[in-house]
PDB file of C-alpha atoms in Angstrom:
ATOM      1  CA  MET D   1     -46.446  22.522 236.289  1.00 91.00           C
ATOM      2  CA  THR D   2     -46.818  21.345 232.693  1.00 96.00           C
ATOM      3  CA  PRO D   3     -44.574  23.308 230.308  1.00 97.00           C
ATOM      4  CA  LEU D   4     -46.617  25.019 227.600  1.00 98.00           C
ATOM      5  CA  GLY D   5     -45.252  26.177 224.266  1.00 98.00           C
ATOM      6  CA  ALA D   6     -46.295  27.550 220.900  1.00 98.00           C
ATOM      7  CA  VAL D   7     -45.092  26.899 217.352  1.00 98.00           C
ATOM      8  CA  PHE D   8     -43.720  29.472 214.922  1.00 98.00           C
ATOM      9  CA  ARG D   9     -44.820  27.748 211.732  1.00 97.00           C
ATOM     10  CA  PRO D  10     -42.394  27.883 208.784  1.00 95.00           C
ATOM     11  CA  GLN D  11     -45.198  28.941 206.474  1.00 93.00           C
ATOM     12  CA  LEU D  12     -44.363  32.374 207.897  1.00 96.00           C
ATOM     13  CA  ALA D  13     -41.429  34.217 206.324  1.00 96.00           C
ATOM     14  CA  PRO D  14     -38.229  34.084 208.397  1.00 97.00           C
ATOM     15  CA  GLU D  15     -38.284  37.844 208.933  1.00 97.00           C
ATOM     16  CA  ARG D  16     -41.492  37.421 210.960  1.00 97.00           C
ATOM     17  CA  LEU D  17     -39.640  35.419 213.619  1.00 98.00           C
ATOM     18  CA  ARG D  18     -38.162  38.351 215.524  1.00 98.00           C
ATOM     19  CA  SER D  19     -41.482  39.982 216.365  1.00 98.00           C
ATOM     20  CA  VAL D  20     -42.886  36.632 217.512  1.00 98.00           C
ATOM     21  CA  CYS D  21     -39.822  36.099 219.725  1.00 98.00           C
ATOM     22  CA  GLU D  22     -40.211  39.548 221.257  1.00 98.00           C
ATOM     23  CA  VAL D  23     -43.857  38.872 222.101  1.00 98.00           C
ATOM     24  CA  ALA D  24     -42.972  35.430 223.508  1.00 98.00           C
ATOM     25  CA  GLU D  25     -40.351  36.977 225.796  1.00 98.00           C
ATOM     26  CA  GLU D  26     -42.597  39.829 226.914  1.00 98.00           C
ATOM     27  CA  ALA D  27     -45.651  37.638 227.504  1.00 98.00           C
ATOM     28  CA  GLY D  28     -43.776  34.957 229.442  1.00 98.00           C
ATOM     29  CA  LEU D  29     -44.141  32.051 227.016  1.00 98.00           C
ATOM     30  CA  GLU D  30     -42.125  29.102 228.291  1.00 98.00           C
ATOM     31  CA  GLU D  31     -41.183  27.447 224.990  1.00 98.00           C
ATOM     32  CA  LEU D  32     -41.190  28.581 221.353  1.00 98.00           C
ATOM     33  CA  TRP D  33     -40.899  25.728 218.862  1.00 98.00           C
ATOM     34  CA  LEU D  34     -39.537  25.890 215.302  1.00 98.00           C
ATOM     35  CA  TRP D  35     -39.615  23.390 212.435  1.00 96.00           C
ATOM     36  CA  GLU D  36     -37.068  22.550 209.771  1.00 95.00           C
ATOM     37  CA  ASP D  37     -39.615  21.834 207.031  1.00 92.00           C
ATOM     38  CA  CYS D  38     -38.320  21.499 203.483  1.00 93.00           C
ATOM     39  CA  PHE D  39     -37.870  23.904 201.869  1.00 94.00           C
ATOM     40  CA  ARG D  40     -38.497  26.673 204.331  1.00 96.00           C
ATOM     41  CA  GLU D  41     -36.427  27.913 207.296  1.00 95.00           C
ATOM     42  CA  GLY D  42     -33.361  26.082 208.560  1.00 96.00           C
ATOM     43  CA  GLY D  43     -33.801  24.732 212.077  1.00 97.00           C
ATOM     44  CA  ILE D  44     -30.463  25.629 213.632  1.00 97.00           C
ATOM     45  CA  SER D  45     -30.202  29.082 212.065  1.00 97.00           C
ATOM     46  CA  THR D  46     -33.668  30.122 213.205  1.00 98.00           C
ATOM     47  CA  ALA D  47     -33.121  28.630 216.665  1.00 98.00           C
ATOM     48  CA  ALA D  48     -29.879  30.557 217.088  1.00 98.00           C
ATOM     49  CA  ALA D  49     -31.601  33.787 216.091  1.00 98.00           C
ATOM     50  CA  ALA D  50     -34.564  33.144 218.399  1.00 98.00           C
ATOM     51  CA  LEU D  51     -32.255  32.401 221.317  1.00 98.00           C
ATOM     52  CA  ALA D  52     -30.210  35.530 220.630  1.00 98.00           C
ATOM     53  CA  TRP D  53     -33.347  37.710 220.464  1.00 98.00           C
ATOM     54  CA  THR D  54     -34.618  36.432 223.819  1.00 98.00           C
ATOM     55  CA  GLU D  55     -33.177  35.960 227.282  1.00 98.00           C
ATOM     56  CA  ARG D  56     -35.532  33.547 228.995  1.00 98.00           C
ATOM     57  CA  VAL D  57     -37.627  31.602 226.455  1.00 98.00           C
ATOM     58  CA  ARG D  58     -36.613  28.020 225.745  1.00 98.00           C
ATOM     59  CA  VAL D  59     -36.427  27.345 222.015  1.00 98.00           C
ATOM     60  CA  GLY D  60     -37.221  23.939 220.572  1.00 98.00           C
ATOM     61  CA  VAL D  61     -36.414  22.561 217.130  1.00 98.00           C
ATOM     62  CA  GLY D  62     -38.780  19.780 216.243  1.00 95.00           C
ATOM     63  CA  LEU D  63     -37.240  18.421 214.225  1.00 96.00           C
ATOM     64  CA  LEU D  64     -33.995  18.130 212.214  1.00 97.00           C
ATOM     65  CA  PRO D  65     -34.330  15.457 209.468  1.00 97.00           C
ATOM     66  CA  VAL D  66     -31.319  13.178 209.855  1.00 98.00           C
ATOM     67  CA  PRO D  67     -31.030  12.137 206.169  1.00 97.00           C
ATOM     68  CA  LEU D  68     -30.032  15.735 205.395  1.00 96.00           C
ATOM     69  CA  ARG D  69     -27.326  15.946 208.058  1.00 95.00           C
ATOM     70  CA  ASN D  70     -23.978  14.398 208.836  1.00 97.00           C
ATOM     71  CA  VAL D  71     -24.132  13.531 212.516  1.00 98.00           C
ATOM     72  CA  ALA D  72     -20.879  15.362 213.284  1.00 98.00           C
ATOM     73  CA  ILE D  73     -22.307  18.625 211.913  1.00 98.00           C
ATOM     74  CA  THR D  74     -25.512  18.082 213.873  1.00 98.00           C
ATOM     75  CA  ALA D  75     -23.518  17.548 217.066  1.00 98.00           C
ATOM     76  CA  MET D  76     -21.348  20.622 216.450  1.00 98.00           C
ATOM     77  CA  GLU D  77     -24.376  22.845 215.905  1.00 98.00           C
ATOM     78  CA  ILE D  78     -26.340  21.539 218.883  1.00 98.00           C
ATOM     79  CA  ALA D  79     -23.304  21.811 221.151  1.00 97.00           C
ATOM     80  CA  SER D  80     -22.765  25.404 220.047  1.00 97.00           C
ATOM     81  CA  LEU D  81     -26.360  26.301 220.933  1.00 98.00           C
ATOM     82  CA  HIS D  82     -26.054  24.668 224.355  1.00 97.00           C
ATOM     83  CA  ARG D  83     -22.805  26.465 225.159  1.00 97.00           C
ATOM     84  CA  MET D  84     -23.980  29.886 223.950  1.00 97.00           C
ATOM     85  CA  PHE D  85     -27.455  29.596 225.502  1.00 97.00           C
ATOM     86  CA  PRO D  86     -27.179  27.141 228.430  1.00 96.00           C
ATOM     87  CA  GLY D  87     -30.372  25.355 229.360  1.00 96.00           C
ATOM     88  CA  ARG D  88     -32.506  27.012 226.690  1.00 97.00           C
ATOM     89  CA  ALA D  89     -32.132  24.923 223.522  1.00 98.00           C
ATOM     90  CA  ILE D  90     -34.253  21.802 222.928  1.00 98.00           C
ATOM     91  CA  VAL D  91     -33.433  19.830 219.800  1.00 98.00           C
ATOM     92  CA  GLY D  92     -35.197  16.890 218.217  1.00 98.00           C
ATOM     93  CA  VAL D  93     -34.232  14.780 215.224  1.00 98.00           C
ATOM     94  CA  GLY D  94     -36.240  12.429 213.047  1.00 98.00           C
ATOM     95  CA  HIS D  95     -36.707  10.603 209.763  1.00 95.00           C
ATOM     96  CA  GLY D  96     -37.956  13.637 207.875  1.00 94.00           C
ATOM     97  CA  VAL D  97     -40.770  13.515 205.340  1.00 94.00           C
ATOM     98  CA  GLN D  98     -39.728  10.774 202.939  1.00 95.00           C
ATOM     99  CA  ASP D  99     -41.030  12.519 199.809  1.00 96.00           C
ATOM    100  CA  TRP D 100     -38.934  15.572 200.688  1.00 96.00           C
ATOM    101  CA  MET D 101     -35.904  13.416 201.372  1.00 96.00           C
ATOM    102  CA  GLY D 102     -36.380  11.881 197.929  1.00 97.00           C
ATOM    103  CA  GLN D 103     -36.511  15.325 196.320  1.00 97.00           C
ATOM    104  CA  VAL D 104     -32.995  16.106 197.512  1.00 96.00           C
ATOM    105  CA  GLY D 105     -31.511  12.646 196.911  1.00 97.00           C
ATOM    106  CA  ALA D 106     -31.291  11.850 200.631  1.00 96.00           C
ATOM    107  CA  ARG D 107     -33.910   9.131 200.981  1.00 96.00           C
ATOM    108  CA  VAL D 108     -32.491   5.949 202.539  1.00 97.00           C
ATOM    109  CA  GLU D 109     -33.599   2.346 202.345  1.00 97.00           C
ATOM    110  CA  SER D 110     -34.011   1.989 206.115  1.00 97.00           C
ATOM    111  CA  PRO D 111     -34.985   5.238 207.878  1.00 97.00           C
ATOM    112  CA  VAL D 112     -35.243   3.422 211.211  1.00 97.00           C
ATOM    113  CA  THR D 113     -31.670   2.115 210.965  1.00 98.00           C
ATOM    114  CA  LEU D 114     -30.386   5.573 210.063  1.00 98.00           C
ATOM    115  CA  LEU D 115     -32.206   7.197 212.968  1.00 98.00           C
ATOM    116  CA  ARG D 116     -30.937   4.573 215.409  1.00 98.00           C
ATOM    117  CA  GLU D 117     -27.331   5.043 214.265  1.00 98.00           C
ATOM    118  CA  HIS D 118     -27.657   8.827 214.222  1.00 98.00           C
ATOM    119  CA  LEU D 119     -29.134   8.986 217.729  1.00 98.00           C
ATOM    120  CA  ALA D 120     -26.472   6.728 219.212  1.00 98.00           C
ATOM    121  CA  ALA D 121     -23.645   8.726 217.658  1.00 98.00           C
ATOM    122  CA  LEU D 122     -25.207  12.113 218.399  1.00 98.00           C
ATOM    123  CA  ARG D 123     -25.786  11.390 222.074  1.00 97.00           C
ATOM    124  CA  ALA D 124     -22.256  10.006 222.423  1.00 97.00           C
ATOM    125  CA  LEU D 125     -20.651  13.039 220.752  1.00 97.00           C
ATOM    126  CA  LEU D 126     -22.684  15.477 222.843  1.00 97.00           C
ATOM    127  CA  GLY D 127     -21.628  13.481 225.888  1.00 96.00           C
ATOM    128  CA  GLY D 128     -17.975  14.256 225.121  1.00 96.00           C
ATOM    129  CA  GLU D 129     -16.988  10.842 223.767  1.00 97.00           C
ATOM    130  CA  ARG D 130     -14.460  10.204 221.017  1.00 98.00           C
ATOM    131  CA  LEU D 131     -16.222   7.990 218.553  1.00 98.00           C
ATOM    132  CA  SER D 132     -15.338   5.554 215.798  1.00 98.00           C
ATOM    133  CA  VAL D 133     -18.340   4.014 214.053  1.00 98.00           C
ATOM    134  CA  ASP D 134     -18.681   1.919 210.913  1.00 98.00           C
ATOM    135  CA  GLY D 135     -22.447   1.603 210.608  1.00 98.00           C
ATOM    136  CA  ARG D 136     -24.722   1.149 207.651  1.00 98.00           C
ATOM    137  CA  TYR D 137     -25.158   4.911 207.343  1.00 98.00           C
ATOM    138  CA  VAL D 138     -23.119   6.607 210.085  1.00 98.00           C
ATOM    139  CA  LYS D 139     -19.347   6.374 209.718  1.00 98.00           C
ATOM    140  CA  LEU D 140     -16.948   8.210 212.027  1.00 98.00           C
ATOM    141  CA  ASP D 141     -13.219   7.796 212.575  1.00 98.00           C
ATOM    142  CA  GLY D 142     -11.980   9.099 215.913  1.00 98.00           C
ATOM    143  CA  VAL D 143     -14.388  12.037 216.026  1.00 98.00           C
ATOM    144  CA  ALA D 144     -14.831  14.107 219.187  1.00 98.00           C
ATOM    145  CA  LEU D 145     -16.176  17.589 219.795  1.00 98.00           C
ATOM    146  CA  ASP D 146     -13.697  20.192 220.964  1.00 98.00           C
ATOM    147  CA  TRP D 147     -16.558  22.095 222.593  1.00 97.00           C
ATOM    148  CA  PRO D 148     -19.113  19.592 223.917  1.00 97.00           C
ATOM    149  CA  PRO D 149     -21.995  20.947 226.009  1.00 96.00           C
ATOM    150  CA  GLN D 150     -21.263  21.728 229.639  1.00 91.00           C
ATOM    151  CA  GLY D 151     -23.435  19.890 232.149  1.00 83.00           C
ATOM    152  CA  ALA D 152     -26.811  18.293 231.575  1.00 76.00           C
ATOM    153  CA  GLN D 153     -28.750  19.930 228.732  1.00 82.00           C
ATOM    154  CA  GLY D 154     -31.855  17.785 228.488  1.00 83.00           C
ATOM    155  CA  GLY D 155     -30.567  15.298 225.954  1.00 94.00           C
ATOM    156  CA  VAL D 156     -31.704  14.647 222.391  1.00 97.00           C
ATOM    157  CA  LEU D 157     -35.360  14.203 221.475  1.00 98.00           C
ATOM    158  CA  ALA D 158     -36.650  12.282 218.467  1.00 98.00           C
ATOM    159  CA  GLY D 159     -39.843  12.606 216.486  1.00 98.00           C
ATOM    160  CA  ALA D 160     -41.862   9.474 215.787  1.00 96.00           C
ATOM    161  CA  THR D 161     -45.269   8.292 214.609  1.00 94.00           C
ATOM    162  CA  GLY D 162     -45.215   4.552 213.817  1.00 95.00           C
ATOM    163  CA  PRO D 163     -44.725   1.751 216.368  1.00 97.00           C
ATOM    164  CA  ARG D 164     -41.151   0.883 215.329  1.00 97.00           C
ATOM    165  CA  SER D 165     -40.048   4.498 215.531  1.00 98.00           C
ATOM    166  CA  LEU D 166     -41.771   5.054 218.858  1.00 98.00           C
ATOM    167  CA  ARG D 167     -40.047   2.026 220.364  1.00 98.00           C
ATOM    168  CA  LEU D 168     -36.790   3.361 218.945  1.00 98.00           C
ATOM    169  CA  THR D 169     -37.199   6.732 220.656  1.00 98.00           C
ATOM    170  CA  GLY D 170     -37.566   4.906 223.952  1.00 98.00           C
ATOM    171  CA  GLU D 171     -34.516   2.808 223.157  1.00 98.00           C
ATOM    172  CA  ALA D 172     -32.179   5.501 221.866  1.00 98.00           C
ATOM    173  CA  ALA D 173     -33.480   9.046 222.557  1.00 98.00           C
ATOM    174  CA  ASP D 174     -33.987  11.125 225.693  1.00 97.00           C
ATOM    175  CA  GLY D 175     -37.488  12.215 224.750  1.00 98.00           C
ATOM    176  CA  THR D 176     -40.152  11.869 222.065  1.00 98.00           C
ATOM    177  CA  ILE D 177     -41.936  14.462 219.929  1.00 98.00           C
ATOM    178  CA  LEU D 178     -45.455  13.602 218.748  1.00 98.00           C
ATOM    179  CA  THR D 179     -47.152  15.435 215.886  1.00 98.00           C
ATOM    180  CA  ALA D 180     -50.489  17.247 216.035  1.00 98.00           C
ATOM    181  CA  SER D 181     -52.102  14.172 214.490  1.00 97.00           C
ATOM    182  CA  THR D 182     -51.954  12.583 217.957  1.00 98.00           C
ATOM    183  CA  ASN D 183     -55.049  12.666 220.169  1.00 98.00           C
ATOM    184  CA  ALA D 184     -55.164  11.589 223.812  1.00 98.00           C
ATOM    185  CA  ASP D 185     -55.553   7.893 222.947  1.00 98.00           C
ATOM    186  CA  GLY D 186     -52.594   8.254 220.593  1.00 98.00           C
ATOM    187  CA  VAL D 187     -50.506   9.728 223.395  1.00 98.00           C
ATOM    188  CA  ARG D 188     -51.324   6.773 225.645  1.00 98.00           C
ATOM    189  CA  GLU D 189     -50.346   4.311 222.935  1.00 98.00           C
ATOM    190  CA  ALA D 190     -47.175   6.242 222.129  1.00 98.00           C
ATOM    191  CA  ARG D 191     -46.164   6.305 225.788  1.00 98.00           C
ATOM    192  CA  ARG D 192     -46.729   2.534 225.977  1.00 98.00           C
ATOM    193  CA  LEU D 193     -44.541   1.895 222.939  1.00 98.00           C
ATOM    194  CA  VAL D 194     -41.843   4.265 224.179  1.00 98.00           C
ATOM    195  CA  GLU D 195     -41.764   2.422 227.488  1.00 98.00           C
ATOM    196  CA  GLU D 196     -41.442  -0.877 225.642  1.00 98.00           C
ATOM    197  CA  GLY D 197     -38.361   0.509 223.910  1.00 98.00           C
ATOM    198  CA  ARG D 198     -36.910   1.826 227.151  1.00 98.00           C
ATOM    199  CA  THR D 199     -37.426  -1.509 228.890  1.00 98.00           C
ATOM    200  CA  ALA D 200     -35.855  -3.465 226.031  1.00 97.00           C
ATOM    201  CA  ALA D 201     -32.804  -1.204 226.150  1.00 96.00           C
ATOM    202  CA  GLY D 202     -32.549  -1.182 229.944  1.00 96.00           C
ATOM    203  CA  ARG D 203     -33.097   2.578 230.065  1.00 94.00           C
ATOM    204  CA  THR D 204     -36.012   2.800 232.486  1.00 91.00           C
ATOM    205  CA  ALA D 205     -34.147   4.929 235.030  1.00 89.00           C
ATOM    206  CA  GLY D 206     -34.786   8.640 234.756  1.00 89.00           C
ATOM    207  CA  PRO D 207     -37.412  10.593 232.844  1.00 94.00           C
ATOM    208  CA  HIS D 208     -38.292  10.397 229.159  1.00 97.00           C
ATOM    209  CA  ARG D 209     -39.962  13.622 228.049  1.00 97.00           C
ATOM    210  CA  VAL D 210     -42.950  13.368 225.713  1.00 98.00           C
ATOM    211  CA  VAL D 211     -43.749  16.556 223.770  1.00 98.00           C
ATOM    212  CA  VAL D 212     -47.061  16.751 221.916  1.00 98.00           C
ATOM    213  CA  TYR D 213     -48.229  19.362 219.429  1.00 98.00           C
ATOM    214  CA  LEU D 214     -51.872  20.415 219.763  1.00 98.00           C
ATOM    215  CA  LEU D 215     -53.470  21.955 216.679  1.00 98.00           C
ATOM    216  CA  THR D 216     -55.187  25.050 218.046  1.00 98.00           C
ATOM    217  CA  ALA D 217     -57.455  27.736 216.632  1.00 98.00           C
ATOM    218  CA  THR D 218     -58.897  30.699 218.514  1.00 97.00           C
ATOM    219  CA  GLY D 219     -60.627  33.933 217.678  1.00 95.00           C
ATOM    220  CA  PRO D 220     -63.065  34.637 214.823  1.00 93.00           C
ATOM    221  CA  GLY D 221     -63.714  31.663 212.560  1.00 96.00           C
ATOM    222  CA  ALA D 222     -61.665  29.331 214.788  1.00 98.00           C
ATOM    223  CA  ALA D 223     -63.827  26.244 214.320  1.00 97.00           C
ATOM    224  CA  ALA D 224     -63.916  26.645 210.539  1.00 97.00           C
ATOM    225  CA  ARG D 225     -60.147  27.142 210.326  1.00 97.00           C
ATOM    226  CA  LEU D 226     -59.475  24.072 212.452  1.00 98.00           C
ATOM    227  CA  ARG D 227     -61.869  21.971 210.408  1.00 98.00           C
ATOM    228  CA  ALA D 228     -60.327  23.143 207.130  1.00 97.00           C
ATOM    229  CA  GLU D 229     -56.832  22.204 208.264  1.00 97.00           C
ATOM    230  CA  LEU D 230     -57.895  18.775 209.495  1.00 98.00           C
ATOM    231  CA  VAL D 231     -59.621  18.101 206.185  1.00 97.00           C
ATOM    232  CA  ALA D 232     -56.595  19.319 204.209  1.00 96.00           C
ATOM    233  CA  GLU D 233     -54.331  16.981 206.205  1.00 96.00           C
ATOM    234  CA  GLY D 234     -56.726  14.033 205.915  1.00 97.00           C
ATOM    235  CA  LEU D 235     -57.226  13.987 209.687  1.00 97.00           C
ATOM    236  CA  ASP D 236     -60.882  14.959 209.923  1.00 95.00           C
ATOM    237  CA  SER D 237     -61.891  11.393 210.819  1.00 95.00           C
ATOM    238  CA  VAL D 238     -59.624  11.247 213.893  1.00 96.00           C
ATOM    239  CA  PRO D 239     -61.747  11.842 217.010  1.00 96.00           C
ATOM    240  CA  ASP D 240     -60.956  14.618 219.481  1.00 96.00           C
ATOM    241  CA  LEU D 241     -58.098  15.978 217.408  1.00 98.00           C
ATOM    242  CA  GLY D 242     -57.204  19.627 217.816  1.00 98.00           C
ATOM    243  CA  VAL D 243     -59.156  22.322 219.618  1.00 98.00           C
ATOM    244  CA  ALA D 244     -60.997  25.485 218.640  1.00 98.00           C
ATOM    245  CA  GLY D 245     -62.274  28.031 221.114  1.00 98.00           C
ATOM    246  CA  ASP D 246     -61.315  30.257 224.000  1.00 98.00           C
ATOM    247  CA  ALA D 247     -58.578  29.798 226.587  1.00 98.00           C
ATOM    248  CA  GLY D 248     -60.763  27.560 228.730  1.00 98.00           C
ATOM    249  CA  ALA D 249     -61.430  25.148 225.881  1.00 98.00           C
ATOM    250  CA  VAL D 250     -57.754  25.047 224.933  1.00 98.00           C
ATOM    251  CA  ALA D 251     -56.655  24.474 228.532  1.00 98.00           C
ATOM    252  CA  LYS D 252     -59.048  21.502 228.821  1.00 98.00           C
ATOM    253  CA  ALA D 253     -57.609  19.999 225.616  1.00 98.00           C
ATOM    254  CA  VAL D 254     -54.093  20.478 226.983  1.00 98.00           C
ATOM    255  CA  GLN D 255     -55.067  18.750 230.223  1.00 98.00           C
ATOM    256  CA  ARG D 256     -56.485  15.753 228.331  1.00 98.00           C
ATOM    257  CA  LEU D 257     -53.111  15.251 226.646  1.00 98.00           C
ATOM    258  CA  VAL D 258     -51.253  15.644 229.935  1.00 98.00           C
ATOM    259  CA  GLU D 259     -53.484  13.081 231.625  1.00 98.00           C
ATOM    260  CA  ALA D 260     -52.761  10.719 228.718  1.00 98.00           C
ATOM    261  CA  GLY D 261     -49.000  10.969 229.284  1.00 98.00           C
ATOM    262  CA  ALA D 262     -47.715  14.175 227.695  1.00 98.00           C
ATOM    263  CA  ASP D 263     -45.068  16.074 229.646  1.00 98.00           C
ATOM    264  CA  THR D 264     -45.097  19.187 227.435  1.00 98.00           C
ATOM    265  CA  VAL D 265     -47.878  20.477 225.171  1.00 98.00           C
ATOM    266  CA  VAL D 266     -47.058  22.864 222.335  1.00 98.00           C
ATOM    267  CA  LEU D 267     -49.921  24.806 220.780  1.00 98.00           C
ATOM    268  CA  GLN D 268     -49.691  24.643 216.991  1.00 98.00           C
ATOM    269  CA  PRO D 269     -51.632  27.366 215.164  1.00 98.00           C
ATOM    270  CA  THR D 270     -53.368  26.603 211.917  1.00 98.00           C
ATOM    271  CA  ALA D 271     -51.346  27.396 208.810  1.00 95.00           C
ATOM    272  CA  ASP D 272     -53.648  30.344 208.106  1.00 95.00           C
ATOM    273  CA  GLU D 273     -53.450  31.826 211.624  1.00 97.00           C
ATOM    274  CA  PRO D 274     -54.035  35.549 210.990  1.00 94.00           C
ATOM    275  CA  ASP D 275     -52.128  36.867 214.023  1.00 97.00           C
ATOM    276  CA  PRO D 276     -49.047  34.812 215.011  1.00 98.00           C
ATOM    277  CA  GLU D 277     -47.964  37.327 217.640  1.00 98.00           C
ATOM    278  CA  GLY D 278     -51.460  37.382 219.099  1.00 98.00           C
ATOM    279  CA  PHE D 279     -51.496  33.575 219.160  1.00 98.00           C
ATOM    280  CA  VAL D 280     -48.293  33.505 221.223  1.00 98.00           C
ATOM    281  CA  ARG D 281     -49.704  36.100 223.611  1.00 98.00           C
ATOM    282  CA  PHE D 282     -52.924  34.067 223.894  1.00 98.00           C
ATOM    283  CA  ALA D 283     -50.928  30.933 224.800  1.00 98.00           C
ATOM    284  CA  ALA D 284     -48.807  32.697 227.405  1.00 98.00           C
ATOM    285  CA  GLU D 285     -51.306  35.065 228.996  1.00 98.00           C
ATOM    286  CA  LYS D 286     -54.667  33.327 228.609  1.00 98.00           C
ATOM    287  CA  VAL D 287     -54.047  29.566 228.455  1.00 98.00           C
ATOM    288  CA  ARG D 288     -50.966  29.237 230.693  1.00 98.00           C
ATOM    289  CA  PRO D 289     -52.755  30.378 233.908  1.00 98.00           C
ATOM    290  CA  LEU D 290     -55.408  27.705 233.358  1.00 98.00           C
ATOM    291  CA  VAL D 291     -52.963  24.783 232.940  1.00 97.00           C
ATOM    292  CA  PRO D 292     -51.737  23.260 236.224  1.00 94.00           C
TER     293      PRO D 292
END
């Protein structure tokens, strides 16, 4: 069965998160995803709260921008989530939006090099290794976590869009997060590039999870809201992007992405979604039964 999730968008005030979590738990949503968008909610803090307010829902962070974070701090925080809430935290990292990174003085000359170094160190630290690294960006001297995660926790995911980054996620991450600007053809191409990276790194054994966001609008004015968001994001020329309609239409769009190579589909409401709690209930109670 394909895991299905929904996004709590950071355009909503942080105090709205609890009610959305409560609905997600009650309705049986499998995964609730959060974003660390500058300069809105923090990813780890909101994930910890969401996990504490629920007992069953898996909580994803997609993603933490690595230019903002020392890898040791990232590892400490992720390990803490895994130990406090075993099997329920899903964490992805990525380049971050370069304009935002520039605003805070964290923009680097080679985002791909930074992400590669960060992923290698992060996965090693979470695996319980003691690490000394003298990379271009990541530098560690005998660092090990006192409280690494216990058992397999699903690994570290990475967000990517361009070919180099997608190959890198196959090479160095345990899964890939694709944005809502990815249609079914984009998923196929991303999966191909990820597999190229996995093959080059000799990491073809075992699964590599691909998570895709699907921009979704339902209810009154759904088609107009979807169209407005695509236009605002400059994505209105991309064919078959996003979905507007009832549960049946959304389930068919989800299935197209799954057939193209997605392992998990996360429904992303439009930024002006009028009822975030209702959207989560719609995903869990109306769409989920229609997705095999």
